[in-house]
Short mmCIF file of C-alpha atoms in Angstrom, two decimals:
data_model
loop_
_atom_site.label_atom_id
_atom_site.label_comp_id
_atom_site.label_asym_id
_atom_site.label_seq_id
_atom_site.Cartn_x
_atom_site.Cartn_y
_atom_site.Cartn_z
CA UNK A 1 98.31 73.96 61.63
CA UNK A 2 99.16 74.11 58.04
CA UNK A 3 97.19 76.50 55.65
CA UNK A 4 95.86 74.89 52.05
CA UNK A 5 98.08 77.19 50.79
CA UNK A 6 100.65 75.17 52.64
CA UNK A 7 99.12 71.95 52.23
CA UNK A 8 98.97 72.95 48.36
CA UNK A 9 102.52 73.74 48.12
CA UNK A 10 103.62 70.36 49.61
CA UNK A 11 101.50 68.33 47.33
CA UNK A 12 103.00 70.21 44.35
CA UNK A 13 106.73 69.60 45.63
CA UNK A 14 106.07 65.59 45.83
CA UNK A 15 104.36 65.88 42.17
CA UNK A 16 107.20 67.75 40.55
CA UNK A 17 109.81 64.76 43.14
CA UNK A 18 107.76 62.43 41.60
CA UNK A 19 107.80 64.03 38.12
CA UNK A 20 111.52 64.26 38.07
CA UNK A 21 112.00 60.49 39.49
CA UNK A 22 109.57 59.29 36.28
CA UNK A 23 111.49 61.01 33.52
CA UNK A 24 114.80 60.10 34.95
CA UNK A 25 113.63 56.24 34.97
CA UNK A 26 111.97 56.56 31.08
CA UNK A 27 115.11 58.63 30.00
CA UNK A 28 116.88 54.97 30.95
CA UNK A 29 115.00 52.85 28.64
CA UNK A 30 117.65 53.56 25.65
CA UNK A 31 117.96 50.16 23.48
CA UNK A 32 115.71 47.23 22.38
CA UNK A 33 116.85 44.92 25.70
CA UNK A 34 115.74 47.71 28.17
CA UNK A 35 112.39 48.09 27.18
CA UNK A 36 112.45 44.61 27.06
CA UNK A 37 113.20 44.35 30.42
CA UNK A 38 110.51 47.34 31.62
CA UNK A 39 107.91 45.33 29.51
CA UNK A 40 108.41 42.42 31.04
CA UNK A 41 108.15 43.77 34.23
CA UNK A 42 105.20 45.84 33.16
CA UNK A 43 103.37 42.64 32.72
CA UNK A 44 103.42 41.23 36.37
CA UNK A 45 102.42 44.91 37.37
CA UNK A 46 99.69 45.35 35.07
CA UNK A 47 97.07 46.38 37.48
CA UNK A 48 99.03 49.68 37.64
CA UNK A 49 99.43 52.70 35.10
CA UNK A 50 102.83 52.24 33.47
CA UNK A 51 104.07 55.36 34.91
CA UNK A 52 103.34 54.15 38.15
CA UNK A 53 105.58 50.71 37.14
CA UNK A 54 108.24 52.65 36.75
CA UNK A 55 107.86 54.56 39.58
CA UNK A 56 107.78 51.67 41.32
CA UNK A 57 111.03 49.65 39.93
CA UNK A 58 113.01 52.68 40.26
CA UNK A 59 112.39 53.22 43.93
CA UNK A 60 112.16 49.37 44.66
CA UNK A 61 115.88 49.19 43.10
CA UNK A 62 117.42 52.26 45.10
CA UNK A 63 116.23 50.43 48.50
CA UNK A 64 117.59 47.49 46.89
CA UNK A 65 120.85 49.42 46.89
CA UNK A 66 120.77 51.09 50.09
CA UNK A 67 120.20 47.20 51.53
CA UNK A 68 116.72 47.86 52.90
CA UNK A 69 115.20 45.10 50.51
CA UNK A 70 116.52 41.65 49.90
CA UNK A 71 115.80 41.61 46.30
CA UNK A 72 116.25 43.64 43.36
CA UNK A 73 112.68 43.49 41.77
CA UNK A 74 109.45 43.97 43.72
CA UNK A 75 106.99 41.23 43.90
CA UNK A 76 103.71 42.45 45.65
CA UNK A 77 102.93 45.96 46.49
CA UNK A 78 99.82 47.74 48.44
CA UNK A 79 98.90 50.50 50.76
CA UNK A 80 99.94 50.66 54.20
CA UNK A 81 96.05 49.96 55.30
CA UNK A 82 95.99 47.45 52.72
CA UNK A 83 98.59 45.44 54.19
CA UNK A 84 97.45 45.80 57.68
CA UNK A 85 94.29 44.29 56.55
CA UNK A 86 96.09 41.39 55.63
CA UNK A 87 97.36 40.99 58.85
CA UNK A 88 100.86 42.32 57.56
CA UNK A 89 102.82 45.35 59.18
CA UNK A 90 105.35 47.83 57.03
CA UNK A 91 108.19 47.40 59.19
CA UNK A 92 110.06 49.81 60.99
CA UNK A 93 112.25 52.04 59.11
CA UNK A 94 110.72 50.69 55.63
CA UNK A 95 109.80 53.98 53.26
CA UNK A 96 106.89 53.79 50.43
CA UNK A 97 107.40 54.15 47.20
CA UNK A 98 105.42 57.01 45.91
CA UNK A 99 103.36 57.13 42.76
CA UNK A 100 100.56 58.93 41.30
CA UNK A 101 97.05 58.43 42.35
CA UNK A 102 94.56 60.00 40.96
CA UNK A 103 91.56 63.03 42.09
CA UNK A 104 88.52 62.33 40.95
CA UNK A 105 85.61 65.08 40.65
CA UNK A 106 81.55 64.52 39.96
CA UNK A 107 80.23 65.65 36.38
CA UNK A 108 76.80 65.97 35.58
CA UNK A 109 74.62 66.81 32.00
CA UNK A 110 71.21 66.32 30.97
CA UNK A 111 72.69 66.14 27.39
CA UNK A 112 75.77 63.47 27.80
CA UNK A 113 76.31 63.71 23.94
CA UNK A 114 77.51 67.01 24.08
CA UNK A 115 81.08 67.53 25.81
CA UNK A 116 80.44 70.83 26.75
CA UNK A 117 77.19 70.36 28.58
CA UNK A 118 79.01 68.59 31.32
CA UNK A 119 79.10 71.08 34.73
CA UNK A 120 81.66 69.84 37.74
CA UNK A 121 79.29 69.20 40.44
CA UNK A 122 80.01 70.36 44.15
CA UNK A 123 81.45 68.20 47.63
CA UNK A 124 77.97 67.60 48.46
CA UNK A 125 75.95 68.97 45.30
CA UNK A 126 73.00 66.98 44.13
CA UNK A 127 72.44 66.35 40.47
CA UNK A 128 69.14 67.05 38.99
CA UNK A 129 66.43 64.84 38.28
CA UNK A 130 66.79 64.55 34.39
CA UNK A 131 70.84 64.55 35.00
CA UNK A 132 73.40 62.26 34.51
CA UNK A 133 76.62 61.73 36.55
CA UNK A 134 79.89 60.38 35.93
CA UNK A 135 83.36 60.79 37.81
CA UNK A 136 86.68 62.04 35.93
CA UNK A 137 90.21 62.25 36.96
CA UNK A 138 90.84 65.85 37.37
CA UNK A 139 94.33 65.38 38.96
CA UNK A 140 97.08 63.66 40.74
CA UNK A 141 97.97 63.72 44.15
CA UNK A 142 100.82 61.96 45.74
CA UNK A 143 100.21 57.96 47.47
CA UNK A 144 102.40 55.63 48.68
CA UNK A 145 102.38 51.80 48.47
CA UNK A 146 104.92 49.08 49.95
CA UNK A 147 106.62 45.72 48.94
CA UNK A 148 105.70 42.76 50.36
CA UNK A 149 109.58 42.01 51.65
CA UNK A 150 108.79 45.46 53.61
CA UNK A 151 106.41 43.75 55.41
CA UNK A 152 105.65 40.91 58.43
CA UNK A 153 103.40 39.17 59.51
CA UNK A 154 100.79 36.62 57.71
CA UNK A 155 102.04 34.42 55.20
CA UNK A 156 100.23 35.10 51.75
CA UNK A 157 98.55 32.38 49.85
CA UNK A 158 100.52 32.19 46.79
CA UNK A 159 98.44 31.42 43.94
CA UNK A 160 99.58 28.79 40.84
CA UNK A 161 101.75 30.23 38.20
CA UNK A 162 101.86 28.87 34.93
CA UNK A 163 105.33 26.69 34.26
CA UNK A 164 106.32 26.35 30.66
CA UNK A 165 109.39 24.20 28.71
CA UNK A 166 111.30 26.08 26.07
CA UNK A 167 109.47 26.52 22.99
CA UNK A 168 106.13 25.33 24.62
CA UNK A 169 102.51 27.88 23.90
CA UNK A 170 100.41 28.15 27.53
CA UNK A 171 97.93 26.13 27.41
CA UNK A 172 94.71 27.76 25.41
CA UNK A 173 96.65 31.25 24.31
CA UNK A 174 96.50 30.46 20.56
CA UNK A 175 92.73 29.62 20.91
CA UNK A 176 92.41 32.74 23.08
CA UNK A 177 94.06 34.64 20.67
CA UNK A 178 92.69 33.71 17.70
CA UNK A 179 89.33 33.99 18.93
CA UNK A 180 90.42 37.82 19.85
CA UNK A 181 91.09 38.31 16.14
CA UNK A 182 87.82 36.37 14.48
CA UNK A 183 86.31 38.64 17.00
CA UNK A 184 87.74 41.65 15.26
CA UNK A 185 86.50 40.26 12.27
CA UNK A 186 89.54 38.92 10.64
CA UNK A 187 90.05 35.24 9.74
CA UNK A 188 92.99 33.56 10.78
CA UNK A 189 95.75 31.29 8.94
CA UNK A 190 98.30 29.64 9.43
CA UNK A 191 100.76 29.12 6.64
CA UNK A 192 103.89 26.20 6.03
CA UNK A 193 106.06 28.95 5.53
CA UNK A 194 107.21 32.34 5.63
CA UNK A 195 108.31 32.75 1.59
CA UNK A 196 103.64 32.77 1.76
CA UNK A 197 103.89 36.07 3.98
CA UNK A 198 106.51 37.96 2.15
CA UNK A 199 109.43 37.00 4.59
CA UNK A 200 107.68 37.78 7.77
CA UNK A 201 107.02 35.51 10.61
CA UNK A 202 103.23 37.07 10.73
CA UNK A 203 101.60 39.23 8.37
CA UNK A 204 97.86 41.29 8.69
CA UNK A 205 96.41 41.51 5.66
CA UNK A 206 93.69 44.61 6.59
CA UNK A 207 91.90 44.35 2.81
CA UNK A 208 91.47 40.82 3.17
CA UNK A 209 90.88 40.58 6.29
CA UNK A 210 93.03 38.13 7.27
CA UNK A 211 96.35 37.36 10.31
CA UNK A 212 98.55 34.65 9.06
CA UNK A 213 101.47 33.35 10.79
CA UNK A 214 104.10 30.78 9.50
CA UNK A 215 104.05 27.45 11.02
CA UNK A 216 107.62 26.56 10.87
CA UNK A 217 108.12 27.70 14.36
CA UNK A 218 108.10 26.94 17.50
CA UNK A 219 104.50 26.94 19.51
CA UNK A 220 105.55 29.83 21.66
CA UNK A 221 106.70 31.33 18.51
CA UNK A 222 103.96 30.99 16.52
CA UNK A 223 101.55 31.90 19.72
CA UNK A 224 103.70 35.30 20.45
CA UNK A 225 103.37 36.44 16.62
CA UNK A 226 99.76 35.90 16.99
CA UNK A 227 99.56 37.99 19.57
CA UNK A 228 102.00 40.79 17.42
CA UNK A 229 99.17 40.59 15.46
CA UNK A 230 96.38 40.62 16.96
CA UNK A 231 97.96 43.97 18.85
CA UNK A 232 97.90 45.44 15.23
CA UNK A 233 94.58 44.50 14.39
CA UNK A 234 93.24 46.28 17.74
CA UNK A 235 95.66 49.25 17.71
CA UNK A 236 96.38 50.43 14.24
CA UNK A 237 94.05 52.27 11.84
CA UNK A 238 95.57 51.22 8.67
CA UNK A 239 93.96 54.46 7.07
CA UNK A 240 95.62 56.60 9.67
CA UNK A 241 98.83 58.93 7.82
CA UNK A 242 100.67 59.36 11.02
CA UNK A 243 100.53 55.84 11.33
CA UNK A 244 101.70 54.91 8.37
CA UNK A 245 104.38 57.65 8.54
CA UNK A 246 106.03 56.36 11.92
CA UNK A 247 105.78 52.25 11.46
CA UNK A 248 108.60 52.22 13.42
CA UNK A 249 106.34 53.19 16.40
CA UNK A 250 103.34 50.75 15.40
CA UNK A 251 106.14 47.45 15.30
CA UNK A 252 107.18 48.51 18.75
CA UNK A 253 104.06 48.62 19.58
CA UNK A 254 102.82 45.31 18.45
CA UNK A 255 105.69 43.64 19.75
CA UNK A 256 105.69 45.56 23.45
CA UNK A 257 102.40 44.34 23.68
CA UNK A 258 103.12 40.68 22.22
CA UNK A 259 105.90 40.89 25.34
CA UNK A 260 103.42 41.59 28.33
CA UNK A 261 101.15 39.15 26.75
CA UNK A 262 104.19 36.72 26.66
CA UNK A 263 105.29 37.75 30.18
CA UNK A 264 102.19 37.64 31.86
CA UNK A 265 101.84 33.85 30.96
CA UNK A 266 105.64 33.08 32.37
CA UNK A 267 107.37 33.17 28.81
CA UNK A 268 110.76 33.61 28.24
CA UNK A 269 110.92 36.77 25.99
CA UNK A 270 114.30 36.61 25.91
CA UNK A 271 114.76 36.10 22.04
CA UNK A 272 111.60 38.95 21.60
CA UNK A 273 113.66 41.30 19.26
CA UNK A 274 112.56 45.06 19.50
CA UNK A 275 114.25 48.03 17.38
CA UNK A 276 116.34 50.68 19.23
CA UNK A 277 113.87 52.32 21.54
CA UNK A 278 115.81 55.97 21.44
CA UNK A 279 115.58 55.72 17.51
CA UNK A 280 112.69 55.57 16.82
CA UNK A 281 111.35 57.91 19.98
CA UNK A 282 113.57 60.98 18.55
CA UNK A 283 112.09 60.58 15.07
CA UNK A 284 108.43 62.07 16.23
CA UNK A 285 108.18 65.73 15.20
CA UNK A 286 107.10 67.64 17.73
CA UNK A 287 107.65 65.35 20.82
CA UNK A 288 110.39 64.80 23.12
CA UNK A 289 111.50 60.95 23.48
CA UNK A 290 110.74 60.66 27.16
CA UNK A 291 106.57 61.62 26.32
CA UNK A 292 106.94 58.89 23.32
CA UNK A 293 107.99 56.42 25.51
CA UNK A 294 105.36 57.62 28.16
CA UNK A 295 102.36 57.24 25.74
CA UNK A 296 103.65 54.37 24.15
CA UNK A 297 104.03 52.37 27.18
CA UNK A 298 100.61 53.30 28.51
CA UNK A 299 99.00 52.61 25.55
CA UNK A 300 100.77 49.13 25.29
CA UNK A 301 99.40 48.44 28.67
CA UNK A 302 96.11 49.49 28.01
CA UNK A 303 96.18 47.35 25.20
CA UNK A 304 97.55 44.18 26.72
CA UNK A 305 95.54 44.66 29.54
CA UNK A 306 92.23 44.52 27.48
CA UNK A 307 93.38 41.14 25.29
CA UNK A 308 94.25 39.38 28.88
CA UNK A 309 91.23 40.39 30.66
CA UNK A 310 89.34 38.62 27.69
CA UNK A 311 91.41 35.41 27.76
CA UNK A 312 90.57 32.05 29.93
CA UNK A 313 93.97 31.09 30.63
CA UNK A 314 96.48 30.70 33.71
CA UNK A 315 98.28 34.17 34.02
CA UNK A 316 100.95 35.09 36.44
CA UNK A 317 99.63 37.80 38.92
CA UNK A 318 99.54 41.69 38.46
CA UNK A 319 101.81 42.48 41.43
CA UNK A 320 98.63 42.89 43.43
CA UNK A 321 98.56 40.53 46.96
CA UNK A 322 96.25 38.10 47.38
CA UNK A 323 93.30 38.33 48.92
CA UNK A 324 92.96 42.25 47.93
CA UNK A 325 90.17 40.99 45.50
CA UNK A 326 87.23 42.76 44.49
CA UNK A 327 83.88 41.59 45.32
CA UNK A 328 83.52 39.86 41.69
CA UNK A 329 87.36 39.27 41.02
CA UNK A 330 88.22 37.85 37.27
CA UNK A 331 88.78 34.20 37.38
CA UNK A 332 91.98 34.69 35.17
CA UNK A 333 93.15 37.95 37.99
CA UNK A 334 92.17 39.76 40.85
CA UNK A 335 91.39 43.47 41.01
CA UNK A 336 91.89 45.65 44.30
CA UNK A 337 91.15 49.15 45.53
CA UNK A 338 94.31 50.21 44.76
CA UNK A 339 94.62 48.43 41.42
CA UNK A 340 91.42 50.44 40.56
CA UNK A 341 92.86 53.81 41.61
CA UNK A 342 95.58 53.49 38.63
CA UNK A 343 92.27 52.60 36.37
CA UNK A 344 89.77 55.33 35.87
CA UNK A 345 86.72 54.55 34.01
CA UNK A 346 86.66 57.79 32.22
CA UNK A 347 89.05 59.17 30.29
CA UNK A 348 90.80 61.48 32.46
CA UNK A 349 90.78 65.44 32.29
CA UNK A 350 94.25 66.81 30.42
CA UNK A 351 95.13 69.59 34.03
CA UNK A 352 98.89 67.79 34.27
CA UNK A 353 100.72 67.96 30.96
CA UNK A 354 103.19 65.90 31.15
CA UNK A 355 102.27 64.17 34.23
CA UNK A 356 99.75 61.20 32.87
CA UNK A 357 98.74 58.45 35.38
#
């Protein structure tokens, strides 16, 4: 029988496998059309971290070349228990994809306010009565999930996908949207033109409170540079001087998260425009280009994530199989288990530098 020592060792190898497989798969995303292309397929994977994504595409195209899937991009993925409850079976021969899940551990203070109050509770310790107790990430251990084309067995209900012409808004995004950025208390406009906006196709106006977008464009147009928008109205602190130093990084930003907006409702982001991703990454003092693309992309997800989960309207899914929902699933997407496990509620404990879910 294996020692923890043992057991400890092994866990570490697959972190550092996995490790290596993640910055080998960010290290690829070197021009605009790349991280276009992760973005977009960010967005119908949006239940999971985007380290995780990429974990995920890079493993799901190296079967794809070996011939053990039919297709080059995933389209569902779960846990082998997961799939078995859906009356599915991995088949024979089929090998997970692994990707980081995370360890939780119990923390309890009678003074929440104060950080350093906070003790890590025990397996089977009981809080005291005039405690409080909340769960953090305080690792990563290694988990494996599987494509649906690695499985048999049940046919899974597809749900509707929203269908759109070129040029066409989904229906109820704009109003969505808009009601986002009134929300954020910002009034909205829409101008004839963009010699009103100094050029620009949107413009946020953070002393006047106001979002304008030109509208000589098409809907899906206008409806993506709303969204640019409202990403910069939710993301960036116009008072903040690293901000301002690296705009670069914020317009990447607002557009990455315009994209999985975009993507998630089945639009064509084909013409999105995004600078040179390598650029802009090697500019940050003090950071290697592989952690800016890391946080960026998490933080782009985060951010997406939260405008979606607020919106009423008919989103592709999240890469998560039907009928894994939780027990009070969103009426716009479902949630699962797993979906969850990429998703800790509190922010999670810095012990893996370098390694972020």
């Amino acid at each position: 029988m294996a020692s923890n020592e043992d057991a400890r060792a092994a866990r570490e190898a697959k972190l550092d496998e996995l490790h290596e497989k993640l910055t080998g798969a960010v290290e690829s995303l070197v021009s605009g059309d790349d991280w276009r292309h992760a973005l977009a397929f960010a967005a119908r994977f949006r239940s999971r971290s985007f380290n995780n994504t990429m974990l995920i595409w890079v493993q799901h195209e190296a079967a794809f070349e070996a011939g053990r899937v039919p297709e080059p991009f995933p389209t569902l993925v779960a846990g082998y228990r997961q799939w078995q409850g859906l009356g599915r079976q991995v088949m024979k021969g089929q090998a997970g994809y692994m990707i980081f899940a995370p360890v939780t551990g119990r923390f309890a203070s009678s003074n929440p306010a104060d950080p350093n109050s906070w003790r890590r509770l025990g397996p089977r310790e009981k809080h005291k009565v005039n405690e409080v107790v909340r769960s953090r990430m305080v690792g990563a251990r290694p988990a494996y999930v599987w494509d649906a084309s690695q499985t048999d067995g049940e046919p899974l209900p597809m749900p509707p996908a929203p269908t759109l012409l070129e040029g066409e808004a989904p229906s109820g995004l704009w109003e969505g949207l808009a009601g986002q950025v009134r929300g954020a208390g910002f009034e909205v406009l829409r101008v004839p033109h963009e010699g009103m906006i100094s050029g620009a196709n949107g413009l946020t106006d953070y002393v006047a409170r106001t979002v304008a977008v030109r509208e000589n464009m098409d809907p899906a147009a206008q409806v993506k540079t709303l969204a640019h928008e409202l990403a910069h109205v939710v993301m960036h602190d116009p008072n903040d001087e690293e901000a301002r130093q690296h705009r670069g990084i914020r317009e990447v930003e607002a557009e990455s998260v315009a994209l999985m907006i975009g993507a998630a409702h089945g639009m064509d982001t084909a013409g999105y425009t995004i600078p040179y991703v390598s650029t802009w990454a090697a500019r940050v003092d003090g950071q290697e280009p592989v952690q800016v693309v890391q946080a960026t992309g998490e933080r782009v997800r985060k951010t997406a994530l939260a405008i979606l989960d607020q919106l009423d309207t008919l989103q592709v899914g999240d890469g998560t199989p039907p009928g894994l929902e939780r027990d009070t699933p969103s009426p716009r997407t479902s949630r699962t288990p797993a979906a969850e496990a990429d998703r800790p509620r509190v922010a999670p404990v810095p012990t893996l530098a370098g390694r972020g879910l």
